[in-house]
Amino acid sequence: MNRTGLILAITVVLASNIFVLIGVSGNRSGVPFETIELTERELTLQSQPKDDSGISLYLNWKQPTTEQLPSGRARDAHFDSVKLQELGVQLQLSGRLRIARKIPSAPRGLRSLRV
Amino acid sequence: MSEPTGKREAQRKVERIRAFREQLGELVREGVLDLSPDQSAKLDVHLNKTLSELAERFDVDVSDSQKQISLGMLILSTLGGLAFCAGVFLFFYRYWGLISTPAQVGILILTPILALIAMNFASRREKTLYYTLLIGLVAFASFIMNMTVLGSIFNITPSQNAFLAWGVFALALAYPYRFRLLLAAGVICLVIYAAAALTAWSGASWVACAERPEFFLLMALAAVLVPVIVRHRKLSDFAGVYRLVGLLFLFAALFMLMHGSQMSMLPFGRKTIQSIYQIMAFVAAGAAIWLGIRHRLPDTVNLGSAFFAVFLFDRLVYWWWDWMPRYLFFFILGLIAVGLLAVFRKIRTRMAGVRTP
């Protein structure tokens, strides 16, 4: 067996994880600017298969329907960081978030918002 | 006779020896060839020795029954691998929510590393490498799971860099063990990464790379050219993998551009772009067939022929389906098929003429 391949593969695994975890720690290093307390009203438990023990939290938001938009197409880009700031959410814009603003999936940029 | 460098080549050599023996027996029976008992015994000893050496070195199948058992083992190992992966997935699915986040991260990192160590261990104990491939696939799948689940836990913005890591990982496993399946997976990941990176550099989100087939076109061409630039003398099977994966991306990108001119970055009108890519698609498929015949690459010829037929059928439907009666359309389609058969028959006859001295 070629040990170089094994070492390279392990290095790739470790380097990728370190890279991701450094990003995660940087992302979580800030002080939360807002704390939201969620009650059972918001956190309704949905029925889960017996074999699924995972817990997920999703943020749902409403957006204009197709009929409400003049262009005739629903675009969640309306709910971008500018709109969020108008609504009172203070976003710490990182370079990546600024790019994310152009993307239809902009709410993914809510990396610095802790719940 | 040249020494085989891999199991596939060794198996081909075994097939040649078996065919030679059958033909020799037939010639002796027909009285065309008359070998003395001494010559016959010497030939048998030599061929048996070659077969046993090949079986010892590459663990090839030297009989039909062995071949059938090997096929059964391959199917069994694939099914076993799938069942094993499903078992691991369902196990974590059942208990994942009860594990703390640091432990989850630890499990995600350790799973591919442990699979790699197990793969190395298995490769030292078997010649067939069935289990090694199986564990290699588990290692690759667990590394994909590692990055995906980590991103999900910490809500990380998806990035094209994951494809780079997966691609390098797959190549690092494919080259030492000569695994074509992992090489194909690695090349696919790297082509996606490069196309996504170009899309990101062009100012769009990398996710939009699927709407920029021209970047895939460039990267597919690069993949096809890899075996031309980097000669794989000892890994002769690998050149075909690069070529086929590259051609698949190339033809798929051309097919998309033939239909969706709005996805192109060329500064021309819609009709012009469509015409350019329609011509390019037929030229590319034709070139693949021609180069495949010239360099004796049957896989390339088959892929080129298949896409040529797809492009042709697509165009015929686009041009004629609406205004032509259905019976006439299919009649013309049949005539075109007959015409193509005549062309291929001519090429086949010419090739047979070249081969026969």
mmCIF file with all atom_site columns, N, CA and C in Angstrom, chain B residues 200-245:
data_model
loop_
_atom_site.group_PDB
_atom_site.id
_atom_site.type_symbol
_atom_site.label_atom_id
_atom_site.label_alt_id
_atom_site.label_comp_id
_atom_site.label_asym_id
_atom_site.label_entity_id
_atom_site.label_seq_id
_atom_site.pdbx_PDB_ins_code
_atom_site.Cartn_x
_atom_site.Cartn_y
_atom_site.Cartn_z
_atom_site.occupancy
_atom_site.B_iso_or_equiv
_atom_site.pdbx_formal_charge
_atom_site.auth_seq_id
_atom_site.auth_comp_id
_atom_site.auth_asym_id
_atom_site.auth_atom_id
_atom_site.pdbx_PDB_model_num
ATOM 1   N N  . ALA B 1 200 ? -18.045 31.722 -9.220  1.00 0.00 ? 200 ALA B N  1
ATOM 2   C CA . ALA B 1 200 ? -17.912 32.650 -8.089  1.00 0.00 ? 200 ALA B CA 1
ATOM 3   C C  . ALA B 1 200 ? -17.014 33.829 -8.461  1.00 0.00 ? 200 ALA B C  1
ATOM 4   N N  . TRP B 1 201 ? -15.910 33.549 -9.175  1.00 0.00 ? 201 TRP B N  1
ATOM 5   C CA . TRP B 1 201 ? -15.010 34.628 -9.579  1.00 0.00 ? 201 TRP B CA 1
ATOM 6   C C  . TRP B 1 201 ? -15.661 35.562 -10.588 1.00 0.00 ? 201 TRP B C  1
ATOM 7   N N  . SER B 1 202 ? -16.632 35.041 -11.325 1.00 0.00 ? 202 SER B N  1
ATOM 8   C CA . SER B 1 202 ? -17.301 35.893 -12.307 1.00 0.00 ? 202 SER B CA 1
ATOM 9   C C  . SER B 1 202 ? -18.331 36.816 -11.647 1.00 0.00 ? 202 SER B C  1
ATOM 10  N N  . GLY B 1 203 ? -18.532 36.646 -10.328 1.00 0.00 ? 203 GLY B N  1
ATOM 11  C CA . GLY B 1 203 ? -19.402 37.566 -9.585  1.00 0.00 ? 203 GLY B CA 1
ATOM 12  C C  . GLY B 1 203 ? -20.722 36.964 -9.151  1.00 0.00 ? 203 GLY B C  1
ATOM 13  N N  . ALA B 1 204 ? -21.027 35.760 -9.618  1.00 0.00 ? 204 ALA B N  1
ATOM 14  C CA . ALA B 1 204 ? -22.306 35.139 -9.236  1.00 0.00 ? 204 ALA B CA 1
ATOM 15  C C  . ALA B 1 204 ? -22.074 34.209 -8.047  1.00 0.00 ? 204 ALA B C  1
ATOM 16  N N  . SER B 1 205 ? -23.160 33.697 -7.513  1.00 0.00 ? 205 SER B N  1
ATOM 17  C CA . SER B 1 205 ? -23.022 32.706 -6.455  1.00 0.00 ? 205 SER B CA 1
ATOM 18  C C  . SER B 1 205 ? -22.534 31.402 -7.078  1.00 0.00 ? 205 SER B C  1
ATOM 19  N N  . TRP B 1 206 ? -21.702 30.672 -6.349  1.00 0.00 ? 206 TRP B N  1
ATOM 20  C CA . TRP B 1 206 ? -21.167 29.428 -6.932  1.00 0.00 ? 206 TRP B CA 1
ATOM 21  C C  . TRP B 1 206 ? -22.271 28.423 -7.225  1.00 0.00 ? 206 TRP B C  1
ATOM 22  N N  . VAL B 1 207 ? -23.377 28.529 -6.466  1.00 0.00 ? 207 VAL B N  1
ATOM 23  C CA . VAL B 1 207 ? -24.492 27.601 -6.665  1.00 0.00 ? 207 VAL B CA 1
ATOM 24  C C  . VAL B 1 207 ? -25.082 27.760 -8.075  1.00 0.00 ? 207 VAL B C  1
ATOM 25  N N  . ALA B 1 208 ? -24.900 28.973 -8.626  1.00 0.00 ? 208 ALA B N  1
ATOM 26  C CA . ALA B 1 208 ? -25.451 29.238 -9.965  1.00 0.00 ? 208 ALA B CA 1
ATOM 27  C C  . ALA B 1 208 ? -24.611 28.611 -11.069 1.00 0.00 ? 208 ALA B C  1
ATOM 28  N N  . CYS B 1 209 ? -23.598 27.827 -10.708 1.00 0.00 ? 209 CYS B N  1
ATOM 29  C CA . CYS B 1 209 ? -22.729 27.240 -11.744 1.00 0.00 ? 209 CYS B CA 1
ATOM 30  C C  . CYS B 1 209 ? -23.516 26.327 -12.686 1.00 0.00 ? 209 CYS B C  1
ATOM 31  N N  . ALA B 1 210 ? -24.615 25.759 -12.172 1.00 0.00 ? 210 ALA B N  1
ATOM 32  C CA . ALA B 1 210 ? -25.441 24.895 -13.023 1.00 0.00 ? 210 ALA B CA 1
ATOM 33  C C  . ALA B 1 210 ? -26.086 25.690 -14.147 1.00 0.00 ? 210 ALA B C  1
ATOM 34  N N  . GLU B 1 211 ? -26.148 27.025 -13.949 1.00 0.00 ? 211 GLU B N  1
ATOM 35  C CA . GLU B 1 211 ? -26.726 27.870 -14.999 1.00 0.00 ? 211 GLU B CA 1
ATOM 36  C C  . GLU B 1 211 ? -25.655 28.501 -15.882 1.00 0.00 ? 211 GLU B C  1
ATOM 37  N N  . ARG B 1 212 ? -24.416 28.074 -15.707 1.00 0.00 ? 212 ARG B N  1
ATOM 38  C CA . ARG B 1 212 ? -23.294 28.562 -16.512 1.00 0.00 ? 212 ARG B CA 1
ATOM 39  C C  . ARG B 1 212 ? -22.567 27.372 -17.145 1.00 0.00 ? 212 ARG B C  1
ATOM 40  N N  . PRO B 1 213 ? -23.215 26.700 -18.098 1.00 0.00 ? 213 PRO B N  1
ATOM 41  C CA . PRO B 1 213 ? -22.606 25.468 -18.649 1.00 0.00 ? 213 PRO B CA 1
ATOM 42  C C  . PRO B 1 213 ? -21.264 25.703 -19.348 1.00 0.00 ? 213 PRO B C  1
ATOM 43  N N  . GLU B 1 214 ? -20.997 26.958 -19.766 1.00 0.00 ? 214 GLU B N  1
ATOM 44  C CA . GLU B 1 214 ? -19.732 27.209 -20.475 1.00 0.00 ? 214 GLU B CA 1
ATOM 45  C C  . GLU B 1 214 ? -18.520 26.962 -19.584 1.00 0.00 ? 214 GLU B C  1
ATOM 46  N N  . PHE B 1 215 ? -18.664 27.202 -18.277 1.00 0.00 ? 215 PHE B N  1
ATOM 47  C CA . PHE B 1 215 ? -17.557 26.893 -17.360 1.00 0.00 ? 215 PHE B CA 1
ATOM 48  C C  . PHE B 1 215 ? -17.337 25.380 -17.294 1.00 0.00 ? 215 PHE B C  1
ATOM 49  N N  . PHE B 1 216 ? -18.435 24.631 -17.309 1.00 0.00 ? 216 PHE B N  1
ATOM 50  C CA . PHE B 1 216 ? -18.326 23.165 -17.316 1.00 0.00 ? 216 PHE B CA 1
ATOM 51  C C  . PHE B 1 216 ? -17.673 22.673 -18.606 1.00 0.00 ? 216 PHE B C  1
ATOM 52  N N  . LEU B 1 217 ? -17.987 23.409 -19.688 1.00 0.00 ? 217 LEU B N  1
ATOM 53  C CA . LEU B 1 217 ? -17.418 23.056 -20.993 1.00 0.00 ? 217 LEU B CA 1
ATOM 54  C C  . LEU B 1 217 ? -15.887 23.135 -20.932 1.00 0.00 ? 217 LEU B C  1
ATOM 55  N N  . LEU B 1 218 ? -15.393 24.222 -20.336 1.00 0.00 ? 218 LEU B N  1
ATOM 56  C CA . LEU B 1 218 ? -13.941 24.411 -20.213 1.00 0.00 ? 218 LEU B CA 1
ATOM 57  C C  . LEU B 1 218 ? -13.320 23.328 -19.344 1.00 0.00 ? 218 LEU B C  1
ATOM 58  N N  . MET B 1 219 ? -13.958 23.071 -18.204 1.00 0.00 ? 219 MET B N  1
ATOM 59  C CA . MET B 1 219 ? -13.397 22.103 -17.257 1.00 0.00 ? 219 MET B CA 1
ATOM 60  C C  . MET B 1 219 ? -13.469 20.672 -17.799 1.00 0.00 ? 219 MET B C  1
ATOM 61  N N  . ALA B 1 220 ? -14.547 20.399 -18.554 1.00 0.00 ? 220 ALA B N  1
ATOM 62  C CA . ALA B 1 220 ? -14.678 19.071 -19.161 1.00 0.00 ? 220 ALA B CA 1
ATOM 63  C C  . ALA B 1 220 ? -13.561 18.853 -20.171 1.00 0.00 ? 220 ALA B C  1
ATOM 64  N N  . LEU B 1 221 ? -13.257 19.893 -20.930 1.00 0.00 ? 221 LEU B N  1
ATOM 65  C CA . LEU B 1 221 ? -12.167 19.825 -21.917 1.00 0.00 ? 221 LEU B CA 1
ATOM 66  C C  . LEU B 1 221 ? -10.840 19.571 -21.208 1.00 0.00 ? 221 LEU B C  1
ATOM 67  N N  . ALA B 1 222 ? -10.657 20.255 -20.067 1.00 0.00 ? 222 ALA B N  1
ATOM 68  C CA . ALA B 1 222 ? -9.434  20.060 -19.275 1.00 0.00 ? 222 ALA B CA 1
ATOM 69  C C  . ALA B 1 222 ? -9.331  18.606 -18.796 1.00 0.00 ? 222 ALA B C  1
ATOM 70  N N  . ALA B 1 223 ? -10.467 18.041 -18.356 1.00 0.00 ? 223 ALA B N  1
ATOM 71  C CA . ALA B 1 223 ? -10.462 16.645 -17.874 1.00 0.00 ? 223 ALA B CA 1
ATOM 72  C C  . ALA B 1 223 ? -10.111 15.682 -19.000 1.00 0.00 ? 223 ALA B C  1
ATOM 73  N N  . VAL B 1 224 ? -10.651 15.951 -20.204 1.00 0.00 ? 224 VAL B N  1
ATOM 74  C CA . VAL B 1 224 ? -10.360 15.087 -21.355 1.00 0.00 ? 224 VAL B CA 1
ATOM 75  C C  . VAL B 1 224 ? -8.867  15.148 -21.704 1.00 0.00 ? 224 VAL B C  1
ATOM 76  N N  . LEU B 1 225 ? -8.280  16.351 -21.506 1.00 0.00 ? 225 LEU B N  1
ATOM 77  C CA . LEU B 1 225 ? -6.873  16.530 -21.885 1.00 0.00 ? 225 LEU B CA 1
ATOM 78  C C  . LEU B 1 225 ? -5.883  16.017 -20.838 1.00 0.00 ? 225 LEU B C  1
ATOM 79  N N  . VAL B 1 226 ? -6.364  15.711 -19.636 1.00 0.00 ? 226 VAL B N  1
ATOM 80  C CA . VAL B 1 226 ? -5.449  15.252 -18.572 1.00 0.00 ? 226 VAL B CA 1
ATOM 81  C C  . VAL B 1 226 ? -4.599  14.051 -19.015 1.00 0.00 ? 226 VAL B C  1
ATOM 82  N N  . PRO B 1 227 ? -5.215  12.972 -19.559 1.00 0.00 ? 227 PRO B N  1
ATOM 83  C CA . PRO B 1 227 ? -4.369  11.838 -19.954 1.00 0.00 ? 227 PRO B CA 1
ATOM 84  C C  . PRO B 1 227 ? -3.425  12.138 -21.116 1.00 0.00 ? 227 PRO B C  1
ATOM 85  N N  . VAL B 1 228 ? -3.713  13.218 -21.867 1.00 0.00 ? 228 VAL B N  1
ATOM 86  C CA . VAL B 1 228 ? -2.802  13.600 -22.958 1.00 0.00 ? 228 VAL B CA 1
ATOM 87  C C  . VAL B 1 228 ? -1.578  14.296 -22.367 1.00 0.00 ? 228 VAL B C  1
ATOM 88  N N  . ILE B 1 229 ? -1.822  15.127 -21.352 1.00 0.00 ? 229 ILE B N  1
ATOM 89  C CA . ILE B 1 229 ? -0.725  15.890 -20.738 1.00 0.00 ? 229 ILE B CA 1
ATOM 90  C C  . ILE B 1 229 ? 0.052   15.005 -19.755 1.00 0.00 ? 229 ILE B C  1
ATOM 91  N N  . VAL B 1 230 ? -0.692  14.311 -18.887 1.00 0.00 ? 230 VAL B N  1
ATOM 92  C CA . VAL B 1 230 ? -0.049  13.429 -17.893 1.00 0.00 ? 230 VAL B CA 1
ATOM 93  C C  . VAL B 1 230 ? -0.246  11.983 -18.343 1.00 0.00 ? 230 VAL B C  1
ATOM 94  N N  . ARG B 1 231 ? 0.808   11.379 -18.828 1.00 0.00 ? 231 ARG B N  1
ATOM 95  C CA . ARG B 1 231 ? 0.720   9.996  -19.317 1.00 0.00 ? 231 ARG B CA 1
ATOM 96  C C  . ARG B 1 231 ? 0.538   9.027  -18.153 1.00 0.00 ? 231 ARG B C  1
ATOM 97  N N  . HIS B 1 232 ? -0.482  8.163  -18.263 1.00 0.00 ? 232 HIS B N  1
ATOM 98  C CA . HIS B 1 232 ? -0.711  7.160  -17.219 1.00 0.00 ? 232 HIS B CA 1
ATOM 99  C C  . HIS B 1 232 ? -0.224  5.805  -17.728 1.00 0.00 ? 232 HIS B C  1
ATOM 100 N N  . ARG B 1 233 ? 1.097   5.645  -17.816 1.00 0.00 ? 233 ARG B N  1
ATOM 101 C CA . ARG B 1 233 ? 1.635   4.399  -18.387 1.00 0.00 ? 233 ARG B CA 1
ATOM 102 C C  . ARG B 1 233 ? 1.315   3.201  -17.508 1.00 0.00 ? 233 ARG B C  1
ATOM 103 N N  . LYS B 1 234 ? 1.521   3.362  -16.197 1.00 0.00 ? 234 LYS B N  1
ATOM 104 C CA . LYS B 1 234 ? 1.277   2.233  -15.294 1.00 0.00 ? 234 LYS B CA 1
ATOM 105 C C  . LYS B 1 234 ? -0.198  2.085  -14.941 1.00 0.00 ? 234 LYS B C  1
ATOM 106 N N  . LEU B 1 235 ? -0.954  3.163  -15.097 1.00 0.00 ? 235 LEU B N  1
ATOM 107 C CA . LEU B 1 235 ? -2.391  3.130  -14.780 1.00 0.00 ? 235 LEU B CA 1
ATOM 108 C C  . LEU B 1 235 ? -3.170  3.392  -16.068 1.00 0.00 ? 235 LEU B C  1
ATOM 109 N N  . SER B 1 236 ? -3.035  2.465  -17.002 1.00 0.00 ? 236 SER B N  1
ATOM 110 C CA . SER B 1 236 ? -3.599  2.690  -18.341 1.00 0.00 ? 236 SER B CA 1
ATOM 111 C C  . SER B 1 236 ? -5.130  2.834  -18.302 1.00 0.00 ? 236 SER B C  1
ATOM 112 N N  . ASP B 1 237 ? -5.792  2.211  -17.322 1.00 0.00 ? 237 ASP B N  1
ATOM 113 C CA . ASP B 1 237 ? -7.253  2.305  -17.231 1.00 0.00 ? 237 ASP B CA 1
ATOM 114 C C  . ASP B 1 237 ? -7.720  3.712  -16.847 1.00 0.00 ? 237 ASP B C  1
ATOM 115 N N  . PHE B 1 238 ? -6.850  4.446  -16.169 1.00 0.00 ? 238 PHE B N  1
ATOM 116 C CA . PHE B 1 238 ? -7.249  5.757  -15.649 1.00 0.00 ? 238 PHE B CA 1
ATOM 117 C C  . PHE B 1 238 ? -7.479  6.789  -16.753 1.00 0.00 ? 238 PHE B C  1
ATOM 118 N N  . ALA B 1 239 ? -6.731  6.641  -17.861 1.00 0.00 ? 239 ALA B N  1
ATOM 119 C CA . ALA B 1 239 ? -6.884  7.604  -18.964 1.00 0.00 ? 239 ALA B CA 1
ATOM 120 C C  . ALA B 1 239 ? -8.335  7.588  -19.462 1.00 0.00 ? 239 ALA B C  1
ATOM 121 N N  . GLY B 1 240 ? -8.907  6.389  -19.561 1.00 0.00 ? 240 GLY B N  1
ATOM 122 C CA . GLY B 1 240 ? -10.294 6.240  -20.018 1.00 0.00 ? 240 GLY B CA 1
ATOM 123 C C  . GLY B 1 240 ? -11.281 6.894  -19.076 1.00 0.00 ? 240 GLY B C  1
ATOM 124 N N  . VAL B 1 241 ? -11.016 6.831  -17.783 1.00 0.00 ? 241 VAL B N  1
ATOM 125 C CA . VAL B 1 241 ? -11.936 7.434  -16.799 1.00 0.00 ? 241 VAL B CA 1
ATOM 126 C C  . VAL B 1 241 ? -11.959 8.955  -16.976 1.00 0.00 ? 241 VAL B C  1
ATOM 127 N N  . TYR B 1 242 ? -10.762 9.567  -17.094 1.00 0.00 ? 242 TYR B N  1
ATOM 128 C CA . TYR B 1 242 ? -10.697 11.023 -17.301 1.00 0.00 ? 242 TYR B CA 1
ATOM 129 C C  . TYR B 1 242 ? -11.448 11.394 -18.573 1.00 0.00 ? 242 TYR B C  1
ATOM 130 N N  . ARG B 1 243 ? -11.212 10.610 -19.628 1.00 0.00 ? 243 ARG B N  1
ATOM 131 C CA . ARG B 1 243 ? -11.807 10.902 -20.931 1.00 0.00 ? 243 ARG B CA 1
ATOM 132 C C  . ARG B 1 243 ? -13.333 10.800 -20.859 1.00 0.00 ? 243 ARG B C  1
ATOM 133 N N  . LEU B 1 244 ? -13.832 9.705  -20.263 1.00 0.00 ? 244 LEU B N  1
ATOM 134 C CA . LEU B 1 244 ? -15.282 9.492  -20.249 1.00 0.00 ? 244 LEU B CA 1
ATOM 135 C C  . LEU B 1 244 ? -16.010 10.497 -19.361 1.00 0.00 ? 244 LEU B C  1
ATOM 136 N N  . VAL B 1 245 ? -15.441 10.768 -18.185 1.00 0.00 ? 245 VAL B N  1
ATOM 137 C CA . VAL B 1 245 ? -16.085 11.751 -17.293 1.00 0.00 ? 245 VAL B CA 1
ATOM 138 C C  . VAL B 1 245 ? -16.077 13.129 -17.971 1.00 0.00 ? 245 VAL B C  1
#
